[in-house]
Coordinates of C-alpha atoms in Angstrom, one line a residue:
X1 CA 0.0 0.0 0.0
X2 CA 1.3 3.5 -0.9
X3 CA 1.2 5.6 2.2
X4 CA 3.5 8.6 1.6
X5 CA 4.6 10.8 -1.2
X6 CA 8.0 9.2 -1.0
X7 CA 6.5 5.7 -1.4
X8 CA 4.6 6.8 -4.4
X9 CA 7.7 8.5 -6.0
X10 CA 9.7 5.2 -5.5
X11 CA 7.0 3.2 -7.2
X12 CA 6.8 5.7 -10.1
X13 CA 10.6 5.6 -10.5
X14 CA 10.7 1.8 -10.7
X15 CA 7.6 1.2 -12.9
X16 CA 8.1 -0.8 -16.0
X17 CA 6.1 -1.4 -19.1
X18 CA 3.1 -3.7 -18.5
X19 CA 3.0 -2.6 -14.8
X20 CA 0.1 -0.8 -13.0
X21 CA -0.2 1.4 -10.0
X22 CA -3.6 0.9 -8.4
X23 CA -4.0 2.5 -5.0
X24 CA -6.3 0.3 -2.8
X25 CA -7.6 3.3 -0.8
X26 CA -7.9 7.0 -1.0
X27 CA -4.7 8.7 0.0
X28 CA -3.8 12.4 0.3
X29 CA -0.5 13.5 -1.1
X30 CA 0.9 17.0 -0.3
X31 CA 3.5 17.7 -2.9
X32 CA 5.9 20.7 -2.9
X33 CA 7.3 22.1 -6.1
X34 CA 10.7 22.8 -4.6
X35 CA 11.0 19.1 -3.6
X36 CA 9.5 17.6 -6.7
X37 CA 11.3 16.0 -9.7
X38 CA 12.7 18.6 -12.1
X39 CA 12.9 17.8 -15.8
X40 CA 14.2 19.9 -18.6
X41 CA 13.7 20.1 -22.3
X42 CA 9.9 20.2 -22.2
X43 CA 9.0 23.1 -24.5
X44 CA 5.2 23.2 -24.7
X45 CA 3.1 24.7 -27.5
X46 CA 1.3 28.0 -26.6
X47 CA 3.0 28.4 -23.3
X48 CA 6.2 30.3 -22.5
X49 CA 8.8 32.2 -24.4
X50 CA 12.5 31.4 -24.2
X51 CA 13.0 34.3 -21.8
X52 CA 10.2 33.0 -19.5
X53 CA 11.4 29.4 -19.4
X54 CA 14.7 29.0 -21.3
X55 CA 15.3 25.3 -20.6
X56 CA 11.7 24.0 -20.7
X57 CA 11.9 23.3 -17.0
X58 CA 9.0 21.5 -15.4
X59 CA 8.5 20.5 -11.7
X60 CA 6.4 17.3 -11.8
X61 CA 4.9 14.9 -9.4
X62 CA 3.8 12.0 -11.6
X63 CA 6.3 11.6 -14.4
X64 CA 6.5 8.7 -16.8
X65 CA 8.7 8.3 -19.9
X66 CA 9.0 5.6 -22.6
X67 CA 6.6 3.1 -21.0
X68 CA 3.9 0.9 -22.6
X69 CA 0.7 -0.7 -21.3
X70 CA 0.7 1.1 -18.0
X71 CA -2.3 2.0 -15.7
X72 CA -2.1 4.5 -12.9
X73 CA -5.3 4.4 -10.9
X74 CA -5.5 6.8 -7.9
X75 CA -8.7 5.3 -6.4
X76 CA -9.8 8.9 -5.8
X77 CA -6.7 9.9 -4.0
X78 CA -5.9 13.6 -3.6
X79 CA -2.9 15.4 -4.9
X80 CA -2.5 18.8 -3.0
X81 CA 0.1 21.1 -4.6
X82 CA 2.2 23.6 -2.7
X83 CA 4.0 26.0 -5.0
X84 CA 3.7 25.9 -8.7
X85 CA 4.1 22.8 -10.8
X86 CA 2.9 20.5 -13.6
X87 CA 1.3 17.7 -11.6
X88 CA 1.6 15.0 -14.2
X89 CA 3.7 14.7 -17.4
X90 CA 3.7 11.6 -19.6
X91 CA 6.4 11.4 -22.3
X92 CA 6.4 8.9 -25.2
X93 CA 4.1 6.4 -23.4
X94 CA 1.8 4.0 -25.3
X95 CA -1.4 2.4 -24.1
X96 CA -1.6 4.5 -21.1
X97 CA -4.5 4.8 -18.6
X98 CA -4.5 7.6 -16.0
X99 CA -7.6 7.9 -13.8
X100 CA -9.3 8.5 -10.5
X101 CA -7.3 11.4 -9.0
X102 CA -8.4 14.6 -7.3
X103 CA -5.9 17.5 -8.0
X104 CA -5.9 20.8 -6.2
X105 CA -3.6 23.7 -5.1
X106 CA -3.4 24.4 -1.4
X107 CA -3.1 28.0 -2.4
X108 CA -4.2 28.6 -6.0
X109 CA -2.0 31.0 -8.0
X110 CA -5.2 32.9 -9.1
X111 CA -5.8 35.5 -6.4
X112 CA -9.3 36.8 -5.8
X113 CA -11.1 39.6 -3.9
X114 CA -14.6 40.8 -3.8
X115 CA -15.7 44.5 -3.8
X116 CA -18.1 44.7 -0.9
X117 CA -19.2 48.3 -0.7
X118 CA -18.6 51.9 -1.8
X119 CA -18.1 54.3 1.1
X120 CA -17.0 57.5 -0.5
X121 CA -16.3 59.2 -3.8
X122 CA -13.3 57.0 -4.5
X123 CA -13.3 54.6 -1.5
X124 CA -14.3 51.0 -1.3
X125 CA -14.2 48.1 1.1
X126 CA -12.8 44.9 -0.5
X127 CA -12.5 41.4 1.0
X128 CA -9.6 39.2 -0.2
X129 CA -10.2 35.5 -0.5
X130 CA -9.2 33.5 2.5
X131 CA -6.9 31.4 0.3
X132 CA -5.1 34.4 -1.4
X133 CA -1.9 35.5 0.3
X134 CA -0.7 39.1 0.1
X135 CA 1.4 41.8 1.7
X136 CA 0.8 45.6 1.5
X137 CA 3.8 47.7 0.6
X138 CA 3.7 51.4 -0.3
X139 CA -0.1 51.2 -1.0
X140 CA 0.4 48.2 -3.3
X141 CA -1.0 44.8 -3.0
X142 CA 1.8 42.2 -3.4
X143 CA 0.3 38.8 -4.1
X144 CA 2.5 35.9 -3.1
X145 CA 2.5 32.1 -2.6
X146 CA 3.3 30.0 0.4
X147 CA 6.7 30.0 2.0
X148 CA 9.0 27.3 0.4
X149 CA 11.6 25.2 2.1
X150 CA 14.2 27.9 1.7
X151 CA 12.0 30.4 3.6
X152 CA 11.0 32.4 0.5
X153 CA 7.7 32.8 -1.3
X154 CA 7.1 30.4 -4.1
X155 CA 6.0 33.5 -6.2
X156 CA 5.5 37.2 -5.6
X157 CA 4.1 39.9 -7.9
X158 CA 2.6 43.4 -7.8
X159 CA -1.1 43.6 -8.3
X160 CA -0.6 45.9 -11.4
X161 CA 2.5 44.3 -12.9
X162 CA 2.5 44.5 -16.7
X163 CA 2.2 40.7 -16.8
X164 CA -0.9 40.6 -14.6
X165 CA -4.5 40.3 -15.9
X166 CA -7.6 41.1 -13.8
X167 CA -11.0 39.7 -14.8
X168 CA -14.3 40.8 -13.2
X169 CA -16.9 38.3 -12.4
X170 CA -20.5 39.1 -11.6
X171 CA -21.3 36.0 -9.6
X172 CA -25.0 36.6 -9.5
X173 CA -25.2 36.9 -13.3
X174 CA -22.4 34.4 -13.9
X175 CA -20.8 36.8 -16.4
X176 CA -17.2 38.0 -16.9
X177 CA -15.8 41.2 -18.2
X178 CA -12.6 43.2 -18.5
X179 CA -11.5 46.8 -18.5
X180 CA -8.3 47.7 -20.4
X181 CA -6.1 50.7 -19.8
X182 CA -4.1 52.1 -22.7
X183 CA -0.7 51.9 -21.1
X184 CA -1.1 48.4 -19.7
X185 CA -0.3 45.2 -21.5
X186 CA -3.3 43.4 -20.0
X187 CA -6.5 44.6 -18.4
X188 CA -5.5 45.5 -14.8
X189 CA -7.0 46.2 -11.4
X190 CA -7.5 50.0 -11.1
X191 CA -4.6 51.7 -9.3
X192 CA -5.1 52.5 -5.6
X193 CA -4.1 55.8 -4.1
X194 CA -4.2 54.4 -0.6
X195 CA -4.8 51.0 1.2
X196 CA -5.8 50.6 4.8
X197 CA -5.8 47.1 6.3
X198 CA -9.0 46.6 8.3
X199 CA -8.1 43.0 9.4
X200 CA -9.8 39.7 8.6
X201 CA -8.6 40.1 4.9
X202 CA -10.7 43.3 4.5
X203 CA -9.1 46.4 3.0
X204 CA -10.3 50.0 2.6
X205 CA -8.9 51.1 -0.8
X206 CA -9.1 54.5 -2.4
X207 CA -8.9 54.7 -6.2
X208 CA -6.6 57.1 -8.0
X209 CA -9.2 57.5 -10.8
X210 CA -12.8 57.8 -9.5
X211 CA -14.1 56.8 -12.9
X212 CA -12.2 53.5 -13.1
X213 CA -14.4 50.4 -13.4
X214 CA -14.8 49.0 -9.9
X215 CA -18.3 47.6 -9.4
X216 CA -19.6 46.7 -6.0
X217 CA -20.6 43.0 -5.8
X218 CA -18.1 41.8 -8.4
X219 CA -15.2 39.5 -7.7
X220 CA -11.9 40.4 -9.3
X221 CA -9.7 37.4 -10.4
X222 CA -6.0 38.4 -10.7
X223 CA -3.3 36.2 -12.2
X224 CA 0.2 36.4 -13.5
X225 CA 0.1 35.4 -17.2
X226 CA 3.4 33.6 -17.6
X227 CA 2.7 29.9 -18.3
X228 CA 5.8 28.5 -16.7
X229 CA 4.0 25.4 -15.5
X230 CA 0.7 23.9 -16.7
X231 CA -2.2 21.6 -15.6
X232 CA -0.7 18.4 -17.1
X233 CA 0.8 17.1 -20.3
X234 CA 0.8 14.1 -22.7
X235 CA 3.8 14.5 -25.0
X236 CA 4.4 12.1 -27.9
X237 CA 2.1 9.5 -26.4
X238 CA -0.1 7.0 -28.2
X239 CA -3.5 5.5 -27.1
X240 CA -4.2 7.5 -24.0
X241 CA -7.2 7.2 -21.7
X242 CA -7.5 10.0 -19.1
X243 CA -10.6 9.3 -17.0
X244 CA -12.4 10.5 -13.9
X245 CA -10.1 13.3 -12.8
X246 CA -11.4 16.0 -10.5
X247 CA -9.3 19.2 -10.8
X248 CA -10.0 22.3 -8.7
X249 CA -7.2 24.6 -9.9
X250 CA -4.6 24.7 -12.7
X251 CA -1.7 27.1 -13.0
X252 CA -0.7 28.8 -16.3
X253 CA -2.6 26.6 -18.7
X254 CA -4.7 23.5 -18.7
X255 CA -3.9 19.9 -19.9
X256 CA -1.8 19.8 -23.1
X257 CA -1.7 16.9 -25.6
X258 CA 1.2 17.5 -27.9
X259 CA 2.1 15.3 -30.9
X260 CA 0.0 12.5 -29.3
X261 CA -1.7 9.8 -31.4
X262 CA -5.1 9.0 -30.0
X263 CA -6.4 10.4 -26.7
X264 CA -9.7 10.2 -24.7
X265 CA -10.8 12.5 -21.9
X266 CA -13.8 11.0 -20.2
X267 CA -15.5 12.1 -17.0
X268 CA -13.1 15.0 -16.3
X269 CA -14.5 17.5 -13.8
X270 CA -12.7 20.9 -13.7
X271 CA -14.5 23.3 -11.5
X272 CA -13.5 25.6 -8.7
X273 CA -14.2 24.3 -5.2
X274 CA -16.6 26.4 -3.0
X275 CA -15.1 29.7 -2.0
X276 CA -13.3 30.1 -5.3
X277 CA -14.5 31.5 -8.6
X278 CA -11.8 30.3 -11.0
X279 CA -10.3 26.9 -12.0
X280 CA -8.1 27.5 -15.0
X281 CA -5.9 30.4 -16.0
X282 CA -6.3 29.5 -19.7
X283 CA -7.4 26.7 -22.0
X284 CA -8.8 23.6 -20.3
X285 CA -8.0 21.0 -23.0
X286 CA -5.3 22.0 -25.5
X287 CA -4.2 19.8 -28.4
X288 CA -1.2 20.8 -30.6
X289 CA -0.1 18.7 -33.5
X290 CA -2.0 15.5 -32.6
X291 CA -3.3 12.7 -34.8
X292 CA -5.5 9.6 -34.4
X293 CA -8.8 10.4 -32.7
X294 CA -9.4 13.0 -29.9
X295 CA -12.5 12.0 -27.9
X296 CA -13.9 14.2 -25.2
X297 CA -17.0 13.0 -23.5
X298 CA -19.0 13.4 -20.3
X299 CA -16.8 16.2 -19.0
X300 CA -17.9 19.1 -16.8
X301 CA -15.8 22.2 -17.2
X302 CA -16.3 25.8 -15.9
X303 CA -14.7 29.0 -14.8
X304 CA -11.7 29.6 -16.9
X305 CA -10.0 32.4 -18.7
X306 CA -9.7 30.9 -22.2
X307 CA -11.1 28.1 -24.5
X308 CA -12.5 25.0 -23.1
X309 CA -11.1 23.0 -26.0
X310 CA -8.5 24.2 -28.5
X311 CA -7.4 21.8 -31.3
X312 CA -4.8 23.0 -33.9
X313 CA -1.5 22.4 -35.6
X314 CA 1.3 24.8 -36.2
X315 CA 2.2 26.7 -39.3
X316 CA 6.0 27.0 -39.7
X317 CA 7.3 29.6 -42.1
X318 CA 9.7 28.8 -45.0
X319 CA 13.1 30.6 -44.5
X320 CA 15.3 29.0 -47.1
X321 CA 14.8 26.7 -50.1
X322 CA 17.6 24.9 -51.9
X323 CA 16.3 22.2 -54.1
X324 CA 14.8 19.5 -51.9
X325 CA 16.3 21.1 -48.8
X326 CA 14.1 23.5 -46.8
X327 CA 14.6 25.5 -43.7
X328 CA 11.4 26.2 -41.7
X329 CA 10.9 28.2 -38.6
X330 CA 8.5 28.7 -35.7
X331 CA 7.3 32.3 -35.7
X332 CA 5.2 32.4 -32.5
X333 CA 7.4 33.2 -29.4
X334 CA 5.2 30.9 -27.3
X335 CA 5.5 27.9 -29.5
X336 CA 9.0 26.8 -30.0
X337 CA 11.6 24.2 -29.0
X338 CA 9.6 21.0 -29.7
X339 CA 9.7 18.6 -32.6
X340 CA 7.3 19.5 -35.4
X341 CA 8.2 17.0 -38.1
X342 CA 9.3 13.4 -38.4
X343 CA 10.6 11.3 -41.3
X344 CA 7.9 10.1 -43.6
X345 CA 5.4 12.8 -42.5
X346 CA 3.5 14.4 -45.3
X347 CA 3.5 18.1 -45.4
X348 CA 1.6 20.8 -47.3
X349 CA 2.8 24.2 -48.4
X350 CA 0.3 26.9 -47.7
X351 CA 0.0 30.3 -49.4
X352 CA 0.4 32.8 -46.6
X353 CA -2.2 35.2 -48.0
X354 CA -4.9 32.8 -49.0
X355 CA -4.3 29.9 -46.6
X356 CA -4.7 27.5 -49.6
X357 CA -2.4 24.6 -50.1
X358 CA -0.5 24.6 -53.4
X359 CA 2.1 21.8 -53.1
X360 CA 2.9 18.8 -50.9
X361 CA 5.8 16.6 -50.1
X362 CA 7.1 13.8 -47.9
X363 CA 9.9 14.3 -45.4
X364 CA 12.9 12.1 -46.0
X365 CA 14.8 13.3 -42.9
X366 CA 14.7 16.2 -40.5
X367 CA 17.0 17.9 -38.0
X368 CA 16.3 20.5 -35.4
X369 CA 18.9 23.3 -35.8
X370 CA 17.9 25.3 -32.7
X371 CA 14.7 25.9 -30.7
X372 CA 13.0 27.6 -33.8
X373 CA 14.5 26.3 -37.0
X374 CA 14.3 22.9 -38.8
X375 CA 16.2 21.5 -41.7
X376 CA 13.9 19.3 -43.9
X377 CA 15.1 17.0 -46.6
X378 CA 12.2 16.2 -48.9
X379 CA 11.6 13.1 -51.1
X380 CA 9.9 15.2 -53.7
X381 CA 10.7 18.2 -55.9
X382 CA 8.5 21.1 -55.1
X383 CA 8.1 24.7 -56.3
X384 CA 7.6 26.7 -53.2
X385 CA 8.0 30.3 -52.0
X386 CA 10.1 31.7 -49.1
X387 CA 7.7 33.3 -46.6
X388 CA 4.9 30.8 -47.2
X389 CA 3.9 28.3 -44.5
X390 CA 4.2 24.5 -43.9
X391 CA 1.5 22.4 -42.2
X392 CA 2.3 18.9 -41.1
X393 CA -0.7 17.0 -42.7
X394 CA 0.2 13.7 -41.1
X395 CA -0.3 15.1 -37.6
X396 CA -3.9 16.2 -37.8
X397 CA -6.6 14.5 -35.7
X398 CA -10.2 13.4 -36.0
X399 CA -12.2 15.0 -33.2
X400 CA -15.3 13.9 -31.4
X401 CA -16.7 16.1 -28.6
X402 CA -20.0 14.9 -27.1
X403 CA -22.1 14.9 -24.0
X404 CA -20.2 17.6 -22.1
X405 CA -21.2 20.7 -20.1
X406 CA -19.1 23.8 -20.7
X407 CA -19.5 27.0 -18.7
X408 CA -19.7 29.6 -17.5
X409 CA -16.3 31.0 -18.5
X410 CA -14.6 34.1 -19.8
X411 CA -13.3 32.5 -22.9
X412 CA -14.7 30.5 -25.8
X413 CA -16.3 27.1 -26.1
X414 CA -14.5 25.1 -28.8
X415 CA -11.8 26.3 -31.2
X416 CA -11.2 23.6 -33.8
X417 CA -8.8 23.7 -36.8
X418 CA -8.1 20.3 -38.2
X419 CA -8.7 18.8 -41.7
X420 CA -10.0 15.5 -40.3
X421 CA -13.6 14.9 -39.4
X422 CA -14.9 17.0 -36.5
X423 CA -18.1 16.0 -34.7
X424 CA -19.4 18.2 -31.8
X425 CA -22.8 16.9 -30.5
X426 CA -25.0 16.8 -27.5
X427 CA -23.1 19.4 -25.5
X428 CA -24.3 22.3 -23.4
X429 CA -22.6 25.7 -23.7
X430 CA -23.7 27.9 -20.8
X431 CA -22.7 31.6 -20.4
X432 CA -19.5 31.2 -22.4
X433 CA -18.4 34.8 -22.9
X434 CA -16.9 34.2 -26.4
X435 CA -18.1 32.1 -29.3
X436 CA -19.6 28.7 -28.6
X437 CA -17.7 27.5 -31.7
X438 CA -14.8 29.2 -33.4
X439 CA -13.0 27.9 -36.5
X440 CA -9.8 29.9 -37.4
X441 CA -6.7 29.2 -39.5
X442 CA -3.7 31.4 -39.5
X443 CA -0.3 31.9 -41.1
X444 CA 0.4 35.4 -39.9
X445 CA -0.5 36.1 -36.3
X446 CA -0.7 33.0 -33.9
X447 CA 0.4 30.6 -36.8
X448 CA -2.1 28.0 -35.7
X449 CA -3.1 25.6 -38.5
X450 CA -5.1 24.6 -40.4
X451 CA -8.1 24.4 -42.7
X452 CA -11.2 22.2 -42.0
X453 CA -12.9 19.9 -44.4
X454 CA -15.8 18.3 -42.5
X455 CA -17.2 19.8 -39.3
X456 CA -20.6 18.9 -37.8
X457 CA -22.0 20.9 -34.9
X458 CA -25.4 19.3 -33.9
X459 CA -27.8 18.7 -31.1
X460 CA -26.1 21.2 -28.8
X461 CA -27.6 23.7 -26.4
X462 CA -26.2 27.2 -26.5
X463 CA -27.5 29.3 -23.6
X464 CA -26.6 32.9 -22.7
X465 CA -23.3 32.8 -24.6
X466 CA -21.2 35.2 -26.7
X467 CA -21.7 38.3 -24.7
X468 CA -18.8 40.8 -25.0
X469 CA -16.4 40.9 -22.1
X470 CA -14.7 44.1 -23.2
X471 CA -17.3 46.5 -24.4
X472 CA -20.6 46.8 -22.5
X473 CA -23.7 46.5 -24.7
X474 CA -22.0 44.6 -27.6
X475 CA -21.4 40.9 -28.2
X476 CA -19.5 38.4 -30.2
X477 CA -21.0 36.2 -32.9
X478 CA -22.3 33.0 -31.3
X479 CA -20.5 31.0 -34.0
X480 CA -17.6 32.3 -36.1
X481 CA -15.8 30.8 -39.1
X482 CA -12.9 33.2 -39.3
X483 CA -9.8 32.1 -41.2
X484 CA -7.2 34.8 -41.3
X485 CA -7.2 35.2 -45.1
X486 CA -5.2 38.3 -46.1
X487 CA -6.2 38.2 -49.8
X488 CA -9.5 40.2 -50.2
X489 CA -10.4 38.5 -53.5
X490 CA -13.6 36.5 -53.7
X491 CA -13.6 32.8 -54.3
X492 CA -10.9 31.8 -51.7
X493 CA -12.2 28.9 -49.7
X494 CA -9.6 27.3 -47.3
X495 CA -12.5 25.8 -45.2
X496 CA -14.6 23.3 -47.0
X497 CA -17.8 21.9 -45.3
X498 CA -19.3 23.1 -42.0
X499 CA -22.8 22.0 -40.8
X500 CA -24.7 23.5 -37.9
X501 CA -27.7 21.3 -37.3
X502 CA -30.5 20.7 -34.7
X503 CA -29.1 23.0 -32.1
X504 CA -31.0 25.2 -29.6
X505 CA -30.0 28.8 -29.1
X506 CA -31.6 30.6 -26.2
X507 CA -31.2 33.6 -23.8
X508 CA -28.5 35.3 -25.7
X509 CA -27.9 39.0 -25.0
X510 CA -28.7 40.8 -28.2
X511 CA -32.0 41.4 -30.1
X512 CA -30.8 38.9 -32.6
X513 CA -27.9 36.4 -32.8
X514 CA -25.0 36.6 -35.3
X515 CA -23.1 33.9 -37.0
X516 CA -20.1 35.1 -39.0
X517 CA -18.8 32.9 -41.9
X518 CA -15.8 33.8 -44.0
X519 CA -13.9 32.0 -46.9
X520 CA -15.9 28.8 -46.7
X521 CA -16.9 26.5 -49.6
X522 CA -20.1 25.1 -47.9
X523 CA -21.9 26.3 -44.8
X524 CA -25.2 24.7 -43.7
X525 CA -27.5 26.0 -41.0
X526 CA -30.5 23.7 -40.8
X527 CA -33.2 22.5 -38.3
X528 CA -32.1 24.8 -35.5
X529 CA -34.3 26.4 -32.8
X530 CA -33.8 29.8 -31.2
X531 CA -35.7 32.3 -29.2
X532 CA -34.6 35.2 -31.5
X533 CA -33.8 35.7 -35.1
X534 CA -30.3 34.6 -36.2
X535 CA -28.4 36.7 -38.8
X536 CA -25.8 34.8 -40.8
X537 CA -23.2 37.3 -42.1
X538 CA -21.1 35.9 -44.9
X539 CA -18.0 36.9 -46.8
X540 CA -16.7 34.8 -49.7
X541 CA -19.0 31.8 -49.0
X542 CA -19.5 29.6 -52.1
X543 CA -22.7 27.9 -50.9
X544 CA -25.0 28.7 -48.0
X545 CA -27.8 26.4 -47.1
X546 CA -30.3 27.7 -44.6
X547 CA -33.6 25.9 -44.0
X548 CA -36.1 24.6 -41.4
X549 CA -34.9 26.9 -38.6
X550 CA -37.5 28.1 -36.1
X551 CA -37.7 31.1 -33.8
X552 CA -39.9 29.7 -31.1
X553 CA -42.6 28.1 -33.3
X554 CA -42.1 30.3 -36.3
X555 CA -40.1 29.4 -39.3
X556 CA -37.0 31.6 -39.6
X557 CA -35.2 31.3 -42.9

């Protein structure tokens, strides 16, 4: 029987292929990031720049590499994190099952306070969450973590640091919003002229700007935006089942699957525990450069600051061409340092202005020159242009997302860009601030690929979604097909077939709902029900099919 963290670590370190760890009772493991295993070389997509995490350093508790046919069953044991860490990381594992754990932070890295009352022209009483730790220095709130084993805080930052974002939550309405200042990188907390400590985590604060947004009754969620650690990772794995996890807080980012072949998330519950209002700093489930099938089912996710699901590849940009030799580079500062190609992968060359493929080839061999550049030797002769993009067509997944509950949250529901079949059905999207469904494709900004060929979004409930979290009184489209096509010409269709069928739209914020569709060959909106008229706004759509949609009981076509 595993009884201590040390026992569990010893078992993990000695586990072999075809072994299993099955705890026979619920345990509670308190793990400290400054005593945990430290691994380097793990550069994760969409996370940190080289300046923020130069060596790809991760502090981990559950770490497994190069194993096959392994089950880790926690029997509902609890992992309580002290500090900042990536609680689990699986590298190059095949036929892996990871299930039945409860994961939480003793002191979440998202700090919260509630605005209780206004007592003067610029003065307010605020109550800081009992779990948020802070000091007051020179009329500044300094958020910090617990004290580590060296007697120092695990982290410490000023409440208005340029890397800090503050999000307002109206708990009664279950809605999120932001307020940006021109000179700040991220939307901040308003600056305080003075702070008086009233005891019991209550402060009297005086605003420098009496017109700053500071609404009584709202909770402000404040976080440092550097994604130095994440909620968990599956890297270069195959045939993964991740099942029955309960997660109450994640730092930096959610769970990442990167260059993984086949993964199922089933019965994952990510919600803040009572007394908190936030569970994830960013995306909940993120998939970068995967293949096989992604299956997400029977999950319950709420209270995050970004997408619930984000599926994409990465466009690398062509730097040099010499016959069959090509140099390609990562362009996004937050996606670099990981393998993006393998021998025998099929790649497509993408026109950077139109997002359309115009050539393809197979990789003979590949070498990584540095954390950004790759040298590719091709099996084929190709006529390609420097400055255009490469998408790895082999590493593109089929996606099924069904029977989940998403919301509320500040971000979007599902962001999906993959050329394989996508089926999104029987889900509920509740008070998701952004789009319930967003389909992008981009060679110029975030460099996330690629085009879609067959997307079906059906039998979903979309309730009170797509309200704007920046500008009061306006909203996002509830669904957006928004490839970043730079060529303004008509007749450019990187996206192929998208069907929106048999969904229910209700209680949205505007007088009518908007669906925006760009640069798509076929878009279908059929057999949907809503409580308001839905406007479909198109640009460069070859065929639009709209039929048998009802507003209440009235046909709306």
